[in-house]
Coordinates of C-alpha atoms in Angstrom, one line a residue:
M94 CA 13.9 -18.0 25.8
D95 CA 17.2 -16.1 26.0
T96 CA 16.4 -13.1 28.2
T97 CA 19.7 -11.3 27.7
V98 CA 19.1 -7.7 26.7
D99 CA 22.0 -5.4 25.6
L100 CA 20.4 -1.9 25.6
D101 CA 23.7 -0.3 24.5
T102 CA 23.4 -1.8 21.0
F103 CA 20.3 0.3 20.1
S104 CA 22.2 3.5 19.9
S105 CA 24.1 2.2 16.9
L106 CA 21.1 0.2 15.4
V107 CA 18.7 3.1 15.3
E108 CA 19.3 5.4 12.3
R109 CA 17.9 8.7 11.5
P110 CA 15.0 8.9 9.0
D111 CA 16.1 9.7 5.4
E112 CA 16.9 13.4 5.2
S113 CA 17.2 13.4 1.4
A114 CA 13.6 11.9 1.1
R115 CA 12.4 14.7 3.4
R116 CA 14.0 17.4 1.3
A117 CA 12.6 15.8 -1.9
A118 CA 9.1 15.9 -0.2
E119 CA 9.5 19.5 0.7
E120 CA 10.4 20.3 -2.9
R121 CA 7.4 18.4 -4.1
W122 CA 5.1 20.4 -1.8
Q123 CA 6.4 23.6 -3.5
Q124 CA 5.6 22.1 -6.9
L125 CA 2.0 21.5 -6.1
D126 CA -0.6 24.0 -7.3
K127 CA -1.3 25.6 -3.9
P128 CA -0.3 28.6 -1.8
R129 CA 3.0 28.3 -0.1
A130 CA 2.6 26.4 3.2
G131 CA -1.1 26.4 2.4
L132 CA -1.7 22.9 3.8
G133 CA -0.2 23.8 7.1
Q134 CA 0.6 20.8 9.4
L135 CA -0.1 18.3 6.6
E136 CA 3.0 19.4 4.9
E137 CA 5.2 18.6 7.9
L138 CA 3.5 15.3 8.3
G139 CA 3.9 14.4 4.7
S140 CA 7.6 15.3 4.7
W141 CA 8.1 13.2 7.9
L142 CA 6.4 10.2 6.4
A143 CA 8.6 10.6 3.3
S144 CA 11.7 10.5 5.5
V145 CA 10.6 7.4 7.5
Q146 CA 9.5 5.6 4.3
G147 CA 12.8 6.7 2.7
R148 CA 11.1 7.7 -0.5
S149 CA 9.5 10.6 -2.3
P150 CA 6.8 10.6 -3.6
V151 CA 5.5 8.9 -0.5
Q152 CA 3.5 5.7 -0.5
P153 CA -0.1 6.1 0.6
L154 CA -0.8 4.5 4.0
T155 CA -2.9 1.3 3.5
A156 CA -1.8 -1.0 6.3
A157 CA -2.3 0.8 9.6
K158 CA -2.3 -1.3 12.8
V159 CA -3.7 -0.3 16.2
L160 CA -1.6 -2.1 18.7
L161 CA -2.7 -2.3 22.3
F162 CA -0.5 -3.7 25.1
A163 CA -2.6 -4.7 28.1
G164 CA -1.7 -5.2 31.8
D165 CA -2.9 -4.7 35.3
H166 CA -0.9 -2.9 38.0
G167 CA -0.8 -3.6 41.8
V168 CA -1.3 0.1 42.6
A169 CA -4.8 -0.1 41.3
G170 CA -5.7 -1.9 44.5
L171 CA -5.3 1.3 46.4
G172 CA -8.5 2.7 44.8
I173 CA -6.8 5.3 42.6
S174 CA -9.2 4.8 39.7
R175 CA -12.7 6.1 39.4
P176 CA -15.2 3.8 41.1
G177 CA -17.2 1.7 38.8
S178 CA -14.5 1.6 36.1
P179 CA -14.6 -1.6 34.0
S180 CA -11.8 -4.1 34.7
T181 CA -8.9 -4.5 32.3
A182 CA -10.2 -7.9 31.3
Q183 CA -13.6 -6.4 30.5
R184 CA -12.0 -3.7 28.4
V185 CA -9.9 -6.2 26.5
Q186 CA -12.9 -8.3 25.8
A187 CA -14.8 -5.3 24.5
V188 CA -12.0 -4.6 22.0
L189 CA -12.0 -8.3 20.9
D190 CA -15.8 -8.3 20.5
G191 CA -15.6 -5.1 18.4
T192 CA -17.8 -3.1 20.8
A193 CA -15.1 -0.8 22.2
P194 CA -14.7 2.7 20.7
V195 CA -11.3 1.9 19.3
A196 CA -12.7 -1.1 17.4
A197 CA -15.5 1.1 15.9
L198 CA -13.0 3.8 14.9
A199 CA -10.5 1.3 13.5
R200 CA -13.2 -0.1 11.2
R201 CA -14.1 3.4 10.1
Y202 CA -10.5 4.3 9.2
G203 CA -9.5 0.9 7.7
A204 CA -7.1 -0.1 10.4
E205 CA -6.7 -3.6 12.1
V206 CA -6.6 -3.9 15.9
R207 CA -4.2 -6.2 17.8
V208 CA -4.2 -6.8 21.5
V209 CA -1.1 -8.2 23.3
D210 CA -1.8 -9.3 26.9
M211 CA 1.3 -8.8 29.0
A212 CA 0.0 -8.8 32.5
V213 CA -3.8 -8.8 32.7
D214 CA -5.1 -10.2 35.9
A215 CA -7.3 -12.9 34.4
V216 CA -7.3 -16.7 34.5
P217 CA -5.6 -18.5 31.6
G218 CA -8.0 -19.1 28.7
T219 CA -10.0 -15.9 29.2
F220 CA -8.8 -14.6 25.9
P221 CA -7.8 -16.3 22.6
A222 CA -4.4 -17.9 22.6
E223 CA -2.9 -15.3 20.2
V224 CA -3.8 -12.6 22.7
E225 CA -2.6 -14.1 25.9
H226 CA 0.2 -16.5 25.0
Q227 CA 2.9 -13.9 25.7
R228 CA 1.6 -12.9 29.2
V229 CA 4.5 -12.6 31.6
R230 CA 2.4 -12.6 34.8
R231 CA -1.0 -11.8 36.2
G232 CA -0.7 -8.2 37.2
S233 CA 2.5 -6.3 38.1
G234 CA 3.6 -5.6 41.6
R235 CA 2.5 -2.6 43.7
I236 CA 5.3 -0.2 42.9
D237 CA 5.0 2.0 46.0
I238 CA 6.2 -0.8 48.2
E239 CA 7.7 -3.5 45.9
N240 CA 9.1 -4.1 42.4
A241 CA 6.7 -4.4 39.6
L242 CA 8.6 -7.2 38.0
S243 CA 11.8 -9.3 38.5
L244 CA 14.6 -8.4 36.2
D245 CA 14.0 -11.6 34.3
E246 CA 10.3 -10.8 33.8
A247 CA 11.2 -7.3 32.6
A248 CA 13.7 -8.7 30.1
R249 CA 11.1 -11.2 28.9
A250 CA 8.5 -8.5 28.4
F251 CA 11.0 -6.2 26.7
L252 CA 12.0 -8.9 24.2
T253 CA 8.3 -9.7 23.6
G254 CA 7.8 -6.1 22.6
M255 CA 10.8 -6.3 20.2
A256 CA 9.4 -9.5 18.7
V257 CA 6.0 -7.8 18.1
A258 CA 7.7 -5.0 16.3
D259 CA 9.5 -7.5 14.1
E260 CA 6.2 -9.3 13.4
E261 CA 4.5 -6.1 12.4
A262 CA 7.3 -4.9 10.2
D263 CA 7.5 -8.3 8.4
A264 CA 3.7 -8.3 7.9
G265 CA 3.9 -5.0 6.0
T266 CA 2.3 -2.7 8.6
D267 CA 3.1 0.8 7.4
V268 CA 2.2 2.7 10.5
V269 CA 1.4 1.7 14.1
V270 CA -1.1 3.4 16.3
L271 CA 0.2 2.5 19.8
G272 CA -2.2 2.3 22.8
D273 CA -2.6 0.6 26.2
L274 CA -5.1 -1.1 28.4
G275 CA -4.6 -1.3 32.1
A276 CA -5.9 -0.4 35.6
G277 CA -3.4 1.8 37.4
S278 CA -1.3 2.5 34.3
T279 CA -1.5 6.3 34.5
T280 CA 0.0 6.2 38.0
V281 CA 2.9 4.0 36.8
A282 CA 3.4 6.4 33.8
A283 CA 3.5 9.4 36.2
V284 CA 6.2 7.7 38.3
L285 CA 8.4 7.0 35.2
I286 CA 8.0 10.5 33.8
G287 CA 8.5 12.1 37.2
A288 CA 11.7 10.1 37.8
L289 CA 13.1 10.8 34.3
C290 CA 12.2 14.5 34.3
G291 CA 13.3 15.1 37.9
T292 CA 10.0 16.5 39.1
D293 CA 8.0 15.9 42.2
A294 CA 4.8 13.8 42.5
A295 CA 2.3 16.7 42.4
A296 CA 3.7 17.9 39.1
V297 CA 3.1 14.7 37.2
T298 CA 0.0 13.3 38.9
G299 CA -3.2 13.7 36.8
R300 CA -6.8 12.7 37.1
G301 CA -6.5 9.5 35.1
S302 CA -9.9 7.9 34.8
G303 CA -11.6 11.0 36.2
I304 CA -10.9 10.9 40.0
D305 CA -11.9 13.4 42.6
D306 CA -9.7 15.4 44.9
R307 CA -9.6 12.9 47.7
V308 CA -8.5 10.0 45.3
W309 CA -6.1 12.3 43.6
M310 CA -4.3 12.9 46.9
V311 CA -4.0 9.1 47.4
K312 CA -2.7 8.8 43.9
C313 CA -0.2 11.6 44.5
A314 CA 1.1 9.9 47.7
T315 CA 1.5 6.7 45.8
V316 CA 3.5 8.4 43.0
R317 CA 5.7 10.1 45.7
D318 CA 6.5 6.8 47.4
A319 CA 7.2 5.0 44.1
L320 CA 9.5 7.9 43.0
R321 CA 11.7 7.2 46.0
R322 CA 12.1 3.7 44.8
A323 CA 12.8 4.7 41.2
R324 CA 15.6 7.2 41.8
P325 CA 18.3 4.7 42.8
V326 CA 17.9 2.8 39.5
L327 CA 17.6 5.7 37.1
G328 CA 20.9 4.8 35.4
D329 CA 19.6 1.3 34.3
Q330 CA 16.4 1.5 32.1
L331 CA 15.6 -2.2 32.4
A332 CA 16.0 -2.1 36.2
L333 CA 13.8 1.0 36.2
L334 CA 11.1 -0.8 34.3
A335 CA 11.3 -3.7 36.7
A336 CA 11.2 -1.5 39.8
V337 CA 8.4 0.9 38.9
G338 CA 7.1 -0.1 35.5
G339 CA 5.3 -3.2 34.6
A340 CA 5.2 -5.9 31.9
D341 CA 3.2 -3.8 29.5
F342 CA 5.5 -0.8 30.0
A343 CA 8.6 -3.0 29.4
A344 CA 7.0 -4.5 26.3
V345 CA 6.0 -1.1 24.9
T346 CA 9.5 0.2 25.4
G347 CA 11.0 -2.8 23.6
F348 CA 8.5 -2.3 20.8
L349 CA 9.3 1.4 20.4
L350 CA 13.0 0.7 20.1
Q351 CA 12.8 -2.2 17.7
S352 CA 10.2 -0.3 15.6
A353 CA 12.8 2.4 15.2
V354 CA 15.4 -0.2 14.2
R355 CA 13.0 -1.6 11.7
K356 CA 12.0 1.9 10.4
L357 CA 8.4 1.4 11.3
P358 CA 6.7 4.7 12.2
V359 CA 4.6 4.9 15.4
V360 CA 1.9 7.3 16.6
L361 CA 1.9 7.6 20.4
D362 CA -1.4 7.8 22.2
G363 CA -1.6 8.8 25.9
V364 CA 0.6 9.2 29.0
V365 CA 1.6 5.5 29.0
S366 CA 3.1 5.4 25.5
A367 CA 4.7 8.8 26.3
A368 CA 6.3 7.4 29.4
C369 CA 7.7 4.4 27.5
A370 CA 8.9 6.7 24.8
L371 CA 10.8 8.7 27.4
V372 CA 12.5 5.5 28.7
A373 CA 13.3 4.5 25.1
Q374 CA 14.9 7.9 24.4
R375 CA 17.3 7.2 27.2
V376 CA 18.4 4.1 25.4
A377 CA 18.6 5.5 21.8
F378 CA 18.4 9.3 21.5
R379 CA 17.5 9.1 17.8
A380 CA 14.5 6.9 18.3
P381 CA 11.9 9.7 18.8
E382 CA 12.5 10.8 15.2
W383 CA 10.4 7.7 14.2
W384 CA 7.4 8.7 16.3
R385 CA 4.7 11.2 16.3
A386 CA 2.4 12.3 19.3
G387 CA -1.2 11.6 18.3
Q388 CA -2.9 13.9 20.7
S389 CA -2.7 15.7 24.1
T390 CA -4.8 14.0 26.8
G391 CA -4.4 16.8 29.4
E392 CA -2.4 14.7 31.7
P393 CA 0.5 16.8 33.2
A394 CA 3.0 14.0 32.9
Q395 CA 2.3 13.5 29.2
A396 CA 3.0 17.2 28.6
K397 CA 6.3 17.0 30.4
A398 CA 7.3 13.8 28.5
Y399 CA 6.5 15.4 25.1
D400 CA 8.4 18.5 26.0
R401 CA 11.5 16.3 26.9
L402 CA 11.0 14.3 23.7
T403 CA 10.4 17.5 21.6
L404 CA 7.2 16.0 20.2
T405 CA 4.2 18.3 19.5
P406 CA 0.8 16.6 19.7
L407 CA -1.0 16.6 16.4
Q408 CA -4.3 17.3 18.1
G409 CA -5.5 18.5 21.5
L410 CA -8.6 16.3 21.9
G411 CA -8.2 15.5 25.6
V412 CA -9.1 11.8 25.0
S413 CA -7.8 10.2 28.2
M414 CA -9.4 6.7 28.1
G415 CA -6.4 5.0 26.5
E416 CA -6.9 2.1 24.1
G417 CA -5.2 4.1 21.4
V418 CA -8.4 6.1 20.7
G419 CA -6.8 9.6 20.7
A420 CA -3.9 8.5 18.5
L421 CA -6.3 6.7 16.1
L422 CA -8.1 9.9 15.6
A423 CA -4.9 11.3 14.1
L424 CA -4.7 8.6 11.5
P425 CA -6.8 10.4 9.0
L426 CA -4.4 13.3 9.2
L427 CA -1.5 11.0 8.3
Q428 CA -3.5 9.4 5.5
A429 CA -4.4 12.8 4.1
A430 CA -0.8 13.9 4.2
T431 CA 0.4 10.9 2.2
D432 CA -2.6 11.0 -0.3
T433 CA -1.9 14.7 -1.0
L434 CA 1.9 14.2 -1.5
A435 CA 1.9 10.8 -3.2
D436 CA 2.0 10.0 -6.9
P437 CA -1.6 10.5 -8.1
A438 CA -1.4 7.2 -9.9
D439 CA -0.6 5.3 -6.7
V440 CA -3.6 7.0 -4.9
A441 CA -5.9 6.2 -7.8
M442 CA -4.8 2.6 -8.0
I443 CA -5.4 2.0 -4.2
T444 CA -8.7 3.9 -4.2
R445 CA -10.2 2.3 -7.2
V446 CA -8.7 -1.2 -7.2
G447 CA -7.9 -1.6 -3.5
L448 CA -4.4 -2.9 -4.3
A449 CA -1.7 -2.5 -1.7
P450 CA 1.5 -0.7 -2.7
K451 CA 4.7 -2.7 -3.6
E452 CA 6.0 -4.4 -0.5
P453 CA 9.2 -2.6 0.9
P454 CA 12.4 -4.5 1.2
R455 CA 12.8 -6.6 4.4
L456 CA 15.2 -5.1 7.0
P457 CA 17.1 -7.3 9.4
T458 CA 15.8 -7.9 12.9
A459 CA 17.8 -6.7 15.9
A460 CA 18.5 -10.4 16.7
E461 CA 20.0 -10.9 13.3
L462 CA 22.1 -7.8 13.5
L463 CA 23.4 -8.9 16.9
G464 CA 24.3 -12.3 15.5
R465 CA 21.6 -14.2 17.3
G466 CA 19.5 -15.1 14.2

C-alpha cells in the first residue's frame, strides 16, 4: 500500500457546496403555503442539503449510513474511564449483534450501520473480516509519554478513511452519520482540540464516561502532559495525529476530507468527530461546509471545536456515549427537511413504492484526481 499522503492537495480538491442550489431552495421555501420562516431550522437544513446535493428540489434521503470507526487508546490504562465500563471489543460486538442502542435506532430510522476496526485491542478473528481487515494495530500508544502511532501507521489509517469515503460515495450513500467506539477516546479528543485551539488542559477536559472528581484530575493531568507533546508538531496534521491521535482519529480525518471531495454530507456526533473535523479544517478550510453537528454532548472540548468550526449543534441532547447515537437522533430532522422541500412526486414514489431516487453521477476519487488511479 502506497502510504504517501499529500495533504496540500485537499485545499484545491474540496469545493464549496452549490450556492445556486441553496438559493433555489430558499426561493422554494418561500413558495410553499406556510408562514415566512415558519419551519424554523428545517428550512436552513433543507437549503443546506440542496446545496450539498447540488440540486433543487432536493432528493429525499433514502440511503443513510451510520459509520463507526473503532479503536483503543493507551491512555485508557490510566483508569480515566468510569469503572465497569464495557470494553471496546464488547461494544463493537453489541453493535454487530444488533443489541446496542445505535443498532436499534438505526433500524427505527431506516439507516444501515457499518463498523470499521482501526485499532481495537482484540485478537485477530474476534470480528468478521469485513470489520477488522483494515486494522492498523491493536490499540494506539499512550499519548502522554509516547506517540500514538508511527508516521507510516498514521498515513495508512488516513488513507483507509479516504478509501471508506470512496466506498460509501460509490455505493450511493446520501448522508453519513459519523460515530466512534473506543476506550480513552475523549481524552485523545481533548488533547487535539486543546492543542488546535490553544487552550489549557482544564478547559478541554470533560467527564467522558461519567468519571468522578478524582479520576477527572488524573485525566486532566494526562491531557496536560499530552498537550506538551502535541505543540511541537502543530504545523503538520499527519504528524499531530501520529503523536497524540490514534488510528481511528487518523481514519476519521481522512474520511471527513475525502467525503468533502466526493460531496458526501456528514453529520458529526461527539467530541471525537469534532476533534477530527478540527484537524481536517486545518487541511482544507472549506471542508466544514459539508458537515453538520448532530448534537451537543456537554463536553467542553466539543463546544470549543464547534465554535472554531462555526458549526451549531442541531440538538442539545447531551448524549455522550459515542457510537453515533446523538448524531443519529438528528437524522429524522434531515429527513423531514428533505421531505418537506422535495418534489411531492419523489416523496410519494419513495413512500409508497420504496424506490430509491435516481443514482447521482459518479465523481472521481482523490486518487484518480491526483493521477494515481
